[in-house]
Coordinates of C-alpha atoms and ligand atoms in Angstrom, one line a residue:
M1 CA -2.6 212.2 37.8
R2 CA -6.2 213.8 37.8
T3 CA -6.6 217.3 39.9
K4 CA -9.8 217.4 41.4
I5 CA -11.9 220.2 40.4
K6 CA -12.2 221.9 43.9
E7 CA -8.4 222.6 43.2
L8 CA -8.7 223.5 39.7
L9 CA -11.2 225.9 40.3
L10 CA -9.0 227.7 42.9
A11 CA -5.8 227.4 40.9
T12 CA -4.0 230.4 38.8
P13 CA -4.6 229.6 35.1
E14 CA -1.4 229.8 33.5
S15 CA -2.3 227.1 30.5
Q16 CA -0.8 224.8 32.4
E17 CA -1.5 220.7 31.1
V18 CA -4.3 219.7 33.5
T19 CA -6.7 216.2 33.6
V20 CA -9.7 216.4 34.9
K21 CA -11.7 213.1 35.6
G22 CA -15.7 212.9 36.3
W23 CA -19.2 212.9 35.2
V24 CA -21.0 214.9 32.7
R25 CA -23.6 217.4 34.1
T26 CA -24.8 219.0 30.9
K27 CA -23.4 219.5 27.0
R28 CA -24.2 222.2 25.1
G29 CA -22.8 224.0 21.5
N30 CA -22.8 223.7 18.1
K31 CA -20.8 222.4 14.9
S32 CA -17.7 224.4 15.9
I33 CA -17.5 224.6 19.9
A34 CA -19.1 222.5 22.7
F35 CA -19.1 223.3 26.5
I36 CA -19.3 220.6 28.7
A37 CA -20.0 221.0 32.5
I38 CA -18.0 217.9 34.7
N39 CA -18.3 217.4 38.0
D40 CA -16.4 215.1 40.2
G41 CA -18.0 215.2 43.5
S42 CA -14.9 217.4 45.3
V43 CA -17.0 220.4 45.1
V44 CA -20.9 221.3 44.5
H45 CA -19.4 223.5 41.2
N46 CA -18.6 221.8 37.8
I47 CA -15.4 222.7 35.5
Q48 CA -16.6 223.7 31.8
V49 CA -14.7 221.9 29.5
V50 CA -14.3 223.7 25.8
V51 CA -14.4 221.6 23.2
D52 CA -13.2 222.8 19.8
V53 CA -15.5 220.2 17.5
P54 CA -13.7 220.1 14.1
N55 CA -10.4 218.7 16.0
F56 CA -12.7 215.8 17.7
D57 CA -13.9 212.5 16.1
E58 CA -17.9 212.6 15.8
E59 CA -18.4 209.3 17.2
T60 CA -16.5 210.3 20.7
L61 CA -18.7 213.3 21.0
K62 CA -21.8 211.7 20.3
K63 CA -21.1 209.6 23.5
I64 CA -20.3 212.6 25.9
T65 CA -24.0 212.8 27.0
T66 CA -25.4 213.7 30.8
G67 CA -24.3 211.2 33.0
A68 CA -21.6 209.8 31.1
C69 CA -17.7 209.3 32.6
L70 CA -14.8 211.1 31.3
R71 CA -11.4 211.4 31.5
V72 CA -10.1 215.2 29.9
E73 CA -6.4 216.4 28.7
G74 CA -6.2 220.0 28.4
T75 CA -5.1 223.2 29.5
L76 CA -6.2 225.6 32.0
V77 CA -7.1 229.1 31.2
E78 CA -9.0 232.1 32.5
S79 CA -12.9 231.6 31.2
K80 CA -14.3 233.6 28.8
G81 CA -17.6 233.5 30.1
S82 CA -18.9 234.9 33.1
G83 CA -20.0 231.6 35.1
Q84 CA -16.9 230.7 36.5
P85 CA -13.3 231.5 36.7
V86 CA -11.6 229.3 34.9
E87 CA -12.2 226.6 32.5
V88 CA -10.2 223.8 30.4
L89 CA -9.6 223.7 26.6
A90 CA -9.8 220.1 25.6
K91 CA -7.0 218.2 24.1
E92 CA -7.9 214.6 24.5
I93 CA -11.1 213.0 25.8
E94 CA -11.6 209.6 26.8
I95 CA -15.0 208.1 27.7
Y96 CA -14.7 205.8 30.5
G97 CA -18.3 204.9 30.8
G98 CA -21.6 206.4 28.6
A99 CA -24.9 207.2 29.7
D100 CA -27.4 206.6 27.3
N101 CA -30.7 208.6 27.5
T102 CA -32.4 206.4 30.0
Y103 CA -30.0 207.8 32.5
P104 CA -32.7 209.2 35.2
L105 CA -30.9 212.6 36.1
Q106 CA -31.3 214.4 32.9
K107 CA -30.6 218.0 32.9
K108 CA -34.1 219.3 34.9
G109 CA -34.5 219.4 38.0
H110 CA -35.8 216.2 40.2
S111 CA -38.0 216.3 43.3
L112 CA -36.6 214.9 46.5
E113 CA -39.5 212.2 46.7
F114 CA -38.1 211.0 43.4
L115 CA -34.4 211.2 43.7
R116 CA -35.4 208.7 46.7
E117 CA -36.4 206.2 44.5
I118 CA -33.1 206.2 42.6
A119 CA -30.7 206.6 46.0
H120 CA -28.3 204.6 44.3
L121 CA -27.4 207.7 41.7
R122 CA -28.6 210.5 43.7
P123 CA -25.1 211.2 45.3
R124 CA -24.5 212.4 41.5
T125 CA -26.9 215.6 42.0
N126 CA -25.6 218.7 43.3
T127 CA -28.1 218.5 46.5
F128 CA -26.9 215.2 47.6
G129 CA -23.5 215.8 46.6
A130 CA -23.8 218.6 49.1
V131 CA -25.5 217.0 51.7
L132 CA -23.0 213.9 51.8
R133 CA -20.1 216.5 52.3
I134 CA -21.7 218.1 55.2
R135 CA -22.3 214.4 56.6
N136 CA -18.6 213.9 56.3
A137 CA -17.2 217.2 57.6
M138 CA -19.8 216.6 60.8
S139 CA -18.4 212.9 61.4
F140 CA -14.9 214.5 61.5
A141 CA -15.9 217.6 63.8
I142 CA -17.5 215.2 66.2
H143 CA -14.3 213.1 66.6
K144 CA -12.1 216.5 66.5
Y145 CA -14.0 217.7 69.2
F146 CA -13.9 214.8 71.6
N147 CA -10.5 214.1 70.9
E148 CA -9.3 217.5 71.5
R149 CA -10.9 217.6 74.9
G150 CA -9.8 214.0 75.8
Y151 CA -12.6 211.9 75.7
C152 CA -12.0 208.2 74.8
Y153 CA -14.0 206.7 71.7
I154 CA -15.9 203.4 72.8
H155 CA -17.1 200.7 70.5
T156 CA -20.3 199.6 72.0
P157 CA -21.9 196.6 70.6
I158 CA -24.7 196.8 68.4
I159 CA -26.4 193.1 68.8
T160 CA -27.6 193.2 72.4
G161 CA -29.6 191.3 74.6
S162 CA -30.9 194.5 76.9
D163 CA -33.4 197.2 75.8
C164 CA -32.1 200.8 76.9
E165 CA -34.8 203.1 76.4
G166 CA -37.2 200.6 77.3
A167 CA -39.7 201.2 74.8
G168 CA -39.7 197.7 73.1
E169 CA -39.2 199.1 69.9
M170 CA -36.4 196.5 69.0
F171 CA -35.5 194.8 65.9
N172 CA -34.6 190.8 66.9
V173 CA -31.5 189.1 65.8
T174 CA -32.0 185.6 65.4
T175 CA -30.6 182.3 63.3
L176 CA -33.6 180.5 64.1
D177 CA -36.0 179.3 61.1
I178 CA -39.1 181.6 62.1
N179 CA -41.4 179.2 59.9
N180 CA -40.1 176.3 62.0
A181 CA -38.6 177.4 65.1
P182 CA -37.7 174.9 68.1
K183 CA -40.6 175.4 71.1
N184 CA -39.9 174.9 74.9
E185 CA -42.3 173.1 77.2
E186 CA -44.8 176.1 77.2
G187 CA -44.9 176.1 73.4
K188 CA -43.1 179.3 73.1
V189 CA -40.0 179.8 71.0
D190 CA -37.0 177.8 72.9
Y191 CA -34.4 180.6 72.5
T192 CA -31.8 178.4 74.2
K193 CA -31.4 176.6 70.6
D194 CA -30.6 180.0 69.0
F195 CA -27.2 181.6 68.0
F196 CA -26.6 183.7 71.3
G197 CA -28.9 181.0 73.6
K198 CA -31.5 184.1 74.2
P199 CA -33.7 186.9 72.6
C200 CA -30.9 189.3 71.3
S201 CA -31.7 192.4 69.1
L202 CA -30.3 195.3 67.4
T203 CA -29.1 198.2 69.9
V204 CA -31.3 201.2 70.1
S205 CA -28.3 203.0 72.1
G206 CA -25.0 202.7 73.2
Q207 CA -25.7 204.6 76.5
L208 CA -25.5 201.5 79.1
E209 CA -22.4 200.1 77.8
G210 CA -20.8 203.5 77.2
E211 CA -21.8 204.4 80.9
L212 CA -19.4 201.1 82.2
A213 CA -16.7 202.8 80.1
A214 CA -17.2 206.1 81.8
M215 CA -16.8 204.5 85.2
A216 CA -13.1 203.5 84.2
L217 CA -11.9 206.1 81.6
G218 CA -13.8 209.3 82.8
S219 CA -15.0 210.7 79.6
I220 CA -16.1 208.6 76.7
Y221 CA -18.4 209.0 73.8
T222 CA -19.6 206.4 71.2
F223 CA -20.4 207.3 67.3
G224 CA -22.3 204.4 65.8
P225 CA -25.3 203.0 64.2
T226 CA -28.7 202.6 66.2
F227 CA -31.6 200.9 65.4
R228 CA -35.8 201.5 66.3
A229 CA -38.7 199.3 65.1
E230 CA -40.9 202.1 65.9
N231 CA -43.5 202.5 63.3
S232 CA -43.3 206.1 62.8
N233 CA -43.4 207.4 59.0
T234 CA -42.3 210.8 60.0
P235 CA -39.9 213.4 58.4
R236 CA -37.8 213.4 61.5
H237 CA -37.4 209.5 62.1
L238 CA -35.5 206.4 60.8
A239 CA -35.3 202.7 61.5
E240 CA -31.4 203.3 61.3
F241 CA -29.8 206.3 62.6
W242 CA -26.5 207.2 63.8
M243 CA -26.1 208.6 67.2
I244 CA -23.2 210.5 69.0
E245 CA -23.3 209.4 73.1
P246 CA -21.0 211.4 75.4
E247 CA -21.2 209.9 79.1
I248 CA -19.0 211.7 81.3
A249 CA -18.2 210.9 85.3
F250 CA -18.4 213.6 88.0
F251 CA -20.7 215.6 85.4
D252 CA -24.2 216.7 86.8
I253 CA -27.1 217.7 84.9
I254 CA -25.6 221.6 84.4
D255 CA -22.4 220.3 83.1
N256 CA -24.0 218.2 80.7
M257 CA -26.5 221.3 79.5
D258 CA -23.0 222.8 79.2
L259 CA -21.4 220.4 77.0
A260 CA -24.4 219.7 74.8
E261 CA -24.9 223.5 74.2
D262 CA -21.3 223.9 73.4
F263 CA -20.9 220.8 71.4
L264 CA -23.8 221.9 69.0
K265 CA -22.4 225.4 68.5
Y266 CA -19.0 224.0 67.8
L267 CA -20.5 221.9 65.3
V268 CA -22.6 224.4 63.5
R269 CA -19.5 226.9 63.6
Y270 CA -17.2 224.1 62.0
A271 CA -20.2 223.8 59.2
L272 CA -20.1 227.3 58.4
D273 CA -16.6 227.3 58.4
N274 CA -15.5 224.7 56.4
C275 CA -18.6 224.0 54.3
M276 CA -19.8 227.1 53.3
S277 CA -20.1 226.6 49.1
D278 CA -22.4 223.6 50.3
I279 CA -24.3 225.4 52.6
E280 CA -24.8 228.2 50.2
F281 CA -25.9 226.0 47.6
L282 CA -28.4 224.3 50.1
N283 CA -29.7 227.9 51.0
K284 CA -30.1 229.2 47.8
M285 CA -31.9 226.1 46.6
F286 CA -34.1 224.8 49.4
D287 CA -34.2 227.0 52.8
K288 CA -33.4 230.8 52.5
E289 CA -33.2 231.2 56.1
L290 CA -30.8 228.7 56.5
I291 CA -27.4 230.5 56.9
E292 CA -29.2 232.9 59.0
R293 CA -30.4 230.5 61.2
L294 CA -26.9 228.7 61.6
N295 CA -25.4 231.9 62.7
F296 CA -28.3 232.8 65.0
V297 CA -27.6 229.1 66.9
V298 CA -23.9 229.8 67.2
E299 CA -24.5 233.6 68.4
N300 CA -27.2 232.8 71.0
D301 CA -27.9 231.0 74.5
F302 CA -30.2 228.4 74.6
K303 CA -33.2 228.9 77.1
R304 CA -32.9 226.8 80.1
L305 CA -36.1 226.0 82.0
T306 CA -38.1 223.1 83.4
Y307 CA -40.7 220.7 81.8
T308 CA -43.1 222.1 84.6
E309 CA -42.3 225.6 83.4
A310 CA -43.0 224.7 79.8
I311 CA -46.3 223.2 80.2
D312 CA -47.5 226.4 82.0
I313 CA -46.4 228.1 79.1
L314 CA -48.0 225.7 76.4
V315 CA -51.2 225.5 78.8
S316 CA -51.8 229.1 78.9
S317 CA -50.5 229.8 75.3
G318 CA -54.2 229.3 74.2
H319 CA -52.9 227.7 71.0
K320 CA -54.9 224.8 69.5
F321 CA -52.4 221.9 69.6
E322 CA -53.4 218.7 67.8
F323 CA -52.5 216.8 70.9
P324 CA -53.7 218.3 73.8
V325 CA -51.0 219.0 76.6
S326 CA -51.0 219.1 80.3
W327 CA -48.5 218.1 83.2
G328 CA -47.4 214.5 82.9
T329 CA -47.9 214.0 79.2
D330 CA -45.1 213.6 77.0
L331 CA -44.2 216.4 74.7
Q332 CA -44.8 216.3 71.0
S333 CA -42.8 217.6 68.4
E334 CA -45.8 220.6 68.0
H335 CA -45.1 221.4 71.3
E336 CA -41.4 221.6 71.0
R337 CA -41.3 223.8 68.2
Y338 CA -44.0 225.9 69.9
L339 CA -41.4 226.8 72.5
V340 CA -38.4 227.1 70.3
E341 CA -40.1 228.6 67.4
N342 CA -43.0 230.5 68.8
H343 CA -42.3 231.4 72.5
F344 CA -38.5 231.9 72.9
K345 CA -37.4 232.2 69.2
R346 CA -34.1 230.1 70.1
P347 CA -32.9 226.7 71.1
V348 CA -34.4 225.2 74.3
I349 CA -33.1 223.0 76.9
L350 CA -35.6 221.3 79.0
I351 CA -34.9 219.7 82.2
D352 CA -36.9 217.8 85.1
Y353 CA -39.5 215.5 83.2
P354 CA -42.0 213.4 85.1
K355 CA -40.3 210.3 85.9
E356 CA -43.2 207.9 84.3
I357 CA -42.5 209.3 80.5
K358 CA -38.7 209.0 81.0
S359 CA -36.1 206.0 80.9
F360 CA -35.5 203.6 84.0
Y361 CA -31.6 205.3 84.6
M362 CA -32.3 208.6 85.2
K363 CA -31.5 210.3 88.4
L364 CA -34.9 211.2 90.9
N365 CA -35.0 214.5 92.0
E366 CA -35.9 215.6 95.4
D367 CA -39.7 215.8 94.8
G368 CA -39.9 212.2 94.1
K369 CA -42.0 212.8 91.3
T370 CA -39.4 214.3 88.4
V371 CA -36.0 212.9 86.9
R372 CA -33.4 214.9 85.8
A373 CA -33.8 214.1 82.2
M374 CA -32.4 216.9 79.6
D375 CA -33.4 217.2 76.0
V376 CA -32.3 220.0 73.5
L377 CA -35.2 221.1 71.0
F378 CA -34.1 222.8 68.2
P379 CA -36.2 225.3 65.6
K380 CA -37.7 223.1 62.9
I381 CA -36.3 219.9 64.0
G382 CA -37.9 219.5 67.7
E383 CA -35.8 217.2 69.9
I384 CA -32.0 216.9 68.4
I385 CA -30.7 215.6 71.9
G386 CA -32.0 213.5 74.5
G387 CA -29.8 212.9 77.6
S388 CA -30.3 213.3 81.6
E389 CA -27.7 213.1 84.5
R390 CA -27.8 208.9 85.7
E391 CA -29.4 207.4 88.9
A392 CA -25.8 206.7 90.8
D393 CA -27.7 205.7 93.7
Y394 CA -27.9 201.6 94.0
D395 CA -31.3 201.8 96.0
K396 CA -33.0 204.3 94.0
L397 CA -32.1 202.6 90.8
M398 CA -33.2 199.2 92.3
K399 CA -36.5 200.9 93.0
S400 CA -37.0 202.4 89.6
I401 CA -36.0 199.1 87.3
E402 CA -38.5 197.4 89.8
E403 CA -41.3 199.9 89.0
K404 CA -40.3 200.0 85.3
H405 CA -40.6 195.8 85.3
I406 CA -36.9 195.4 83.9
P407 CA -35.4 192.0 84.3
H408 CA -32.7 191.8 86.5
K409 CA -31.1 189.4 84.5
D410 CA -30.8 191.6 81.4
V411 CA -29.3 194.4 83.5
W412 CA -27.0 192.9 86.4
W413 CA -24.0 194.3 84.9
Y414 CA -25.3 197.9 84.7
I415 CA -26.2 197.6 88.4
D416 CA -23.2 196.7 89.3
T417 CA -21.3 199.7 88.5
R418 CA -23.5 201.3 91.2
K419 CA -22.3 198.7 93.9
F420 CA -19.0 199.4 92.8
G421 CA -17.4 202.7 93.5
S422 CA -20.4 204.5 91.9
A423 CA -20.2 208.1 91.1
P424 CA -22.2 210.9 89.9
H425 CA -22.1 210.9 85.9
S426 CA -24.5 212.1 82.9
G427 CA -24.6 211.6 79.3
F428 CA -26.5 212.6 76.4
G429 CA -27.5 211.3 72.5
L430 CA -27.3 213.4 69.6
G431 CA -29.0 212.1 66.7
F432 CA -26.6 212.6 64.2
E433 CA -29.1 212.7 61.2
R434 CA -31.0 215.3 63.4
L435 CA -28.2 217.6 63.5
L436 CA -27.9 217.2 59.9
L437 CA -31.2 218.4 59.1
F438 CA -30.6 221.0 61.0
V439 CA -27.3 221.8 59.4
T440 CA -28.3 221.1 55.8
G441 CA -31.9 222.6 56.1
M442 CA -33.5 219.4 54.3
A443 CA -36.9 218.7 55.3
N444 CA -37.0 215.0 55.4
I445 CA -34.6 212.8 57.5
R446 CA -34.6 210.5 54.5
D447 CA -32.6 213.0 52.4
V448 CA -29.3 213.4 55.1
I449 CA -28.5 209.5 54.9
P450 CA -27.3 207.8 51.8
F451 CA -29.4 205.0 52.1
P452 CA -32.4 205.4 54.2
R453 CA -34.2 202.6 56.4
S454 CA -38.1 203.2 57.4
P455 CA -41.2 201.4 57.7
K456 CA -41.4 198.9 54.4
N457 CA -38.4 200.7 52.9
A458 CA -34.8 199.1 52.7
D459 CA -34.1 199.3 49.0
F460 CA -30.4 199.8 48.3
Ligands
4AD1 O1 -33.6 210.5 73.3 P1 -33.3 209.2 73.1 O2 -34.3 207.9 72.7 O3 -32.5 209.0 73.9 C1 -31.4 207.9 74.0 O4 -31.4 206.8 73.4 C2 -30.5 208.1 75.3 N1 -30.0 206.4 75.7 C3 -29.2 208.7 75.0 C4 -28.1 209.1 76.1 O5 -28.4 209.4 77.0 N2 -27.1 208.8 75.9 O6 -32.3 209.0 71.4 C5 -31.2 210.3 71.4 C6 -31.5 211.3 70.1 C7 -32.7 212.0 70.1 O7 -32.8 213.2 70.6 C8 -32.9 212.4 68.7 O8 -32.0 213.1 68.1 C9 -32.3 210.8 68.1 O9 -31.5 210.2 69.0 N3 -33.2 209.8 67.7 C10 -33.8 209.5 66.3 N4 -33.1 210.0 65.1 C11 -33.9 209.6 64.0 N5 -34.5 208.8 63.9 C12 -35.3 208.1 65.2 N6 -35.9 206.9 65.0 C13 -34.4 208.6 66.4 N7 -34.9 208.5 67.8 C14 -34.1 209.1 68.2
MG2 MG1 -35.6 211.4 73.6

């Protein structure tokens, strides 16, 4: 039975027999002694294996190169070196798989750009090991948070016939031969011949179906992949990303803000409490202010204000923005970050946006111009959460659907919930990879998901 390196590094060394299995990071030494650093992914640190060279077969030792996978039997002793508490004195070494000198992850450091090109091997680096362990811990923490608070986890469909956000950035799902699609009398593609009998897409959000469930179960959340065919090649956008969407009956916009703030603080605190060795590594290698920033978010209240107040601040700031800003314009990431990083120097929650720049389902305010939208803005990220109180009034919802030209046949079932036992309710979507950008301090969203999907890139 192998012991994971994470456990070995915490064990009291008493010359006990141990088995280590993992991948060679480095090997150094001379004719009499060799030191092999092995990593098995359980923790960012390696374990040092000490080899008494004359006792081992030369051919075997030659095959122990960076990238090779080994089984080592030996005794666990206190390390004589200063770099580690314990080390393994090897008695027997088996090579599961060698790696010749074409293995791309040789000792030297590699750029994150280069590592993206070898995404099949990058989990073997310290950086991606750390990121993927944090990603795992955050997934678990999300389920734990909602489970402990009585939320029901709902699986919303991935293939859908409606466009939740109304931005038209959807990937079509079809089994028709696009080179030879059947046509109708008007010469257009005849979707009645398609698999679902109508045009369908990959979902951009589970919200609409989530709302249906909240109107029965009270408090629900979804956590699944979502897809957006927006052609934005930015460090904050992916074509396939994961979203967490709570939806809660009897919640107004204030309750929604309270939940978003509590949830985000809980997740950041969970990372600090459970992922410290990985966070320390990332702090040292990529972002010297990471730990400070994480602590700051946990300890300080988010600043809450309206879109209108935010516009006043931006306009009177005198700051030269790339995109000019005035009441009615959608906020760009530079505006959001100005508010968070320069003005308030803390996370910000903006509410009450102009209805024209937000989705059809948001509750109309009494001014008739703004809706109860809610965006949470974070340092270095900009928007991390988007949400709202939902329009619960049948007539107002119908008017909004008309104004936004949403086909009734696509959303009749959604409208039904306002016809039968409608209730005030609210919810939001947290972009999982945006959260991970914040918690890991990584600068590019492609480096916090194992296999990123972005324009012109679907390798691996
Ligand atoms: O603001 P968005 O578009 O809101 C919704 O989809 C709502 N239906 C959510 C709800 O109320 N249930 O997206 C929510 C979040 C954003 O704040 C952002 O964090 C993330 O999803 N997001 C993306 N993350 C990565 N790549 C993209 N292309 C993203 N688009 C949105
Ligand atoms: Mg948004």
